[in-house]
Amino acid sequence: MPGRGDRVAWWLILAAALVLRLGVLDREGLWVDEVFSLAVATGHSIEQDPRVSRPELGDFVEPGPAVPPSGLRRYLRHDSPPAGPFRVVRATFISDTSPPLYYVLLWAWTLALGTSDAALRLFSVAWSLATLPLLRALGREVIGDRAALVACAFFAAVPVGVEAGIEGRMYALTIFLGTLLAWTSVALARRGWRPGLAILWTATAAAGMLTHYFFVFVWAACAAWLLLSPGRLDRRAVPALSALAALLAAPWYLRMPEILGHWRVAKGWLDGLPSPRRFVVAPINLAASLFSLPDPWRASLVNRTALAVLVELALLLAAFLLLRRAGRAGWSARALPVLWLAAACCGPLVFDLVCRSQTDTISRYAWPALPAAALLAGMAGARLAARPRRMAMVGLLLLLAWVPAYYRLALPVLRHGDSFRETGALDGPVVASWVPQLRHRRVPEDTLALTAGERRAALVEVHEINAPAPEEAWLRRNASLTAAQRLYDARLFLFDLDSSRLARGLKYSPAPPAGTTAAAFAAPASCSPDSSAPARRCPPPGNPSARRGAPAAARRTG
């Protein structure tokens, strides 16, 4: 039984986790992937092939002229009457590459709590907080009571855990399901066959695979550990339960070739086989990201291949010795976090080899192993517990190493937020989307039409994929740039428009190259580039890939 001190520590950890997540919940507006979550969860497809678009089913069709922010913001709200879950699955099928379970659950959540930014992120906060009791229960089975508390403290406070716990994507749910699957695996090994546990293991594995494709690496680690250390469970039950889980996920996975083959606005943004060097540094970089190590430390490994090789060899040797020791001891539960972390950090490279992609560059894809990193941190903390001074020193150094990450989480990033909010409140046609992959827009014809009669314009490039932006070049030549700012995954440019220069621009502005990636918005005179008041939010314009309206804007869709 835990003592009073442990109970107090547990409630303090829960409170800290809640405060940290709520404290940065509204630090900025939604980024493009979070906007995509809201669109799909409300039954709207916004990246599909225009040949399969059905406006009557909520699919995005790019309007010709500028429209009010509300005309595009409707893609992020429930229709009246609301779409059903089957339309959410359809939107996922034609517009996304991820499985649909997260979107269906988010659909139900937003029906109850609305589609505000806070409602979207609170869905992830709920799953993140629900992971903590599971992690403590798993930690008790794997590393002991005190070490489990250290693991929970790490999970509650590590910056990447806070980020995953508020982001309006499926990662918090994936982390919860991975922790539940690991706990169920240990429970089956300790208690033997129990129908309830067997059903829970199968359902959790299937739910995880229907939430994110890379959950398969978590499932593979748990299944492999159960095969190596079945305990009281009949080893033959593991492939049987795995086959049943695969059968439950099969209706979606059997259509994966068709799903991955669909044309999308952002199709191909991760294409290309990784370089041989990436196969050395990627697993280290992904593992280091789970501990929120400072970027300069990680960059020194990524940029120095020889050093990365030495570190990787040392880690492989340590993992080999640990797993060898675990094998001699009957593959104890302490081997599970090692297998879990290794599978999640090396799995993307396997996927890249098969699909000729570069998913190893996206640290989010390793987030399902965050509980495994927490358990390993708990093991290390338990070893230091006998030396409180040393443990306090290590904890202090870790917190200092996390300061840059905390700073990025809490820092307001938009200086021109007042202009964005001002535009979001306007009723007039002030926002126009420009998705060049759809090939509906041309330079200079559409740039002239969209800026006609306006004094100022803003160009917002969102989610760029290194393609030319001819409308940006046109505005730079034919208008006066008054302000520019980087907003994480977006760039904001404010222009003063000169009607005489715009008219002359018709004679020498080139047509856009095929396949460019950009978007543009016309702006009213109310757009003020002089606004420098800090804002807690940085929503891009009110368009299918943005939450709030902007006085003028252009966005790049990738």
Coordinates of N, CA and C in Angstrom, one line a residue, residues 413-416 482-488 490-494:
V413 N 3.7 34.2 -30.2 CA 4.5 34.3 -31.4 C 4.0 35.2 -32.4
L414 N 2.9 35.9 -32.2 CA 2.3 36.8 -33.2 C 2.3 38.2 -32.8
R415 N 2.9 39.1 -33.5 CA 2.9 40.5 -33.2 C 1.7 41.2 -33.8
H416 N 1.1 40.6 -34.8 CA 0.0 41.3 -35.5 C -1.3 40.7 -35.3
T482 N 5.6 46.1 -46.0 CA 5.7 46.9 -44.8 C 6.1 46.1 -43.6
A483 N 5.8 44.8 -43.6 CA 6.1 44.0 -42.4 C 6.2 42.5 -42.8
A484 N 7.0 41.8 -42.1 CA 7.1 40.3 -42.4 C 7.4 39.6 -41.1
Q485 N 6.9 38.4 -40.9 CA 7.1 37.7 -39.7 C 6.9 36.2 -39.9
R486 N 7.7 35.4 -39.3 CA 7.6 33.9 -39.3 C 6.7 33.5 -38.1
L487 N 5.7 32.7 -38.4 CA 4.8 32.2 -37.4 C 4.8 30.6 -37.3
Y488 N 6.0 30.1 -36.9 CA 6.1 28.6 -36.8 C 6.0 28.1 -38.2
A490 N 4.0 29.1 -40.6 CA 3.5 30.1 -41.5 C 4.4 31.3 -41.6
R491 N 4.2 32.1 -42.7 CA 4.9 33.3 -42.9 C 3.9 34.4 -43.2
L492 N 4.0 35.6 -42.6 CA 3.1 36.7 -42.7 C 3.8 37.8 -43.4
F493 N 3.2 38.4 -44.5 CA 3.7 39.6 -45.1 C 2.6 40.6 -45.2
L494 N 2.9 41.8 -44.9 CA 1.9 42.9 -45.0 C 2.4 43.9 -46.1

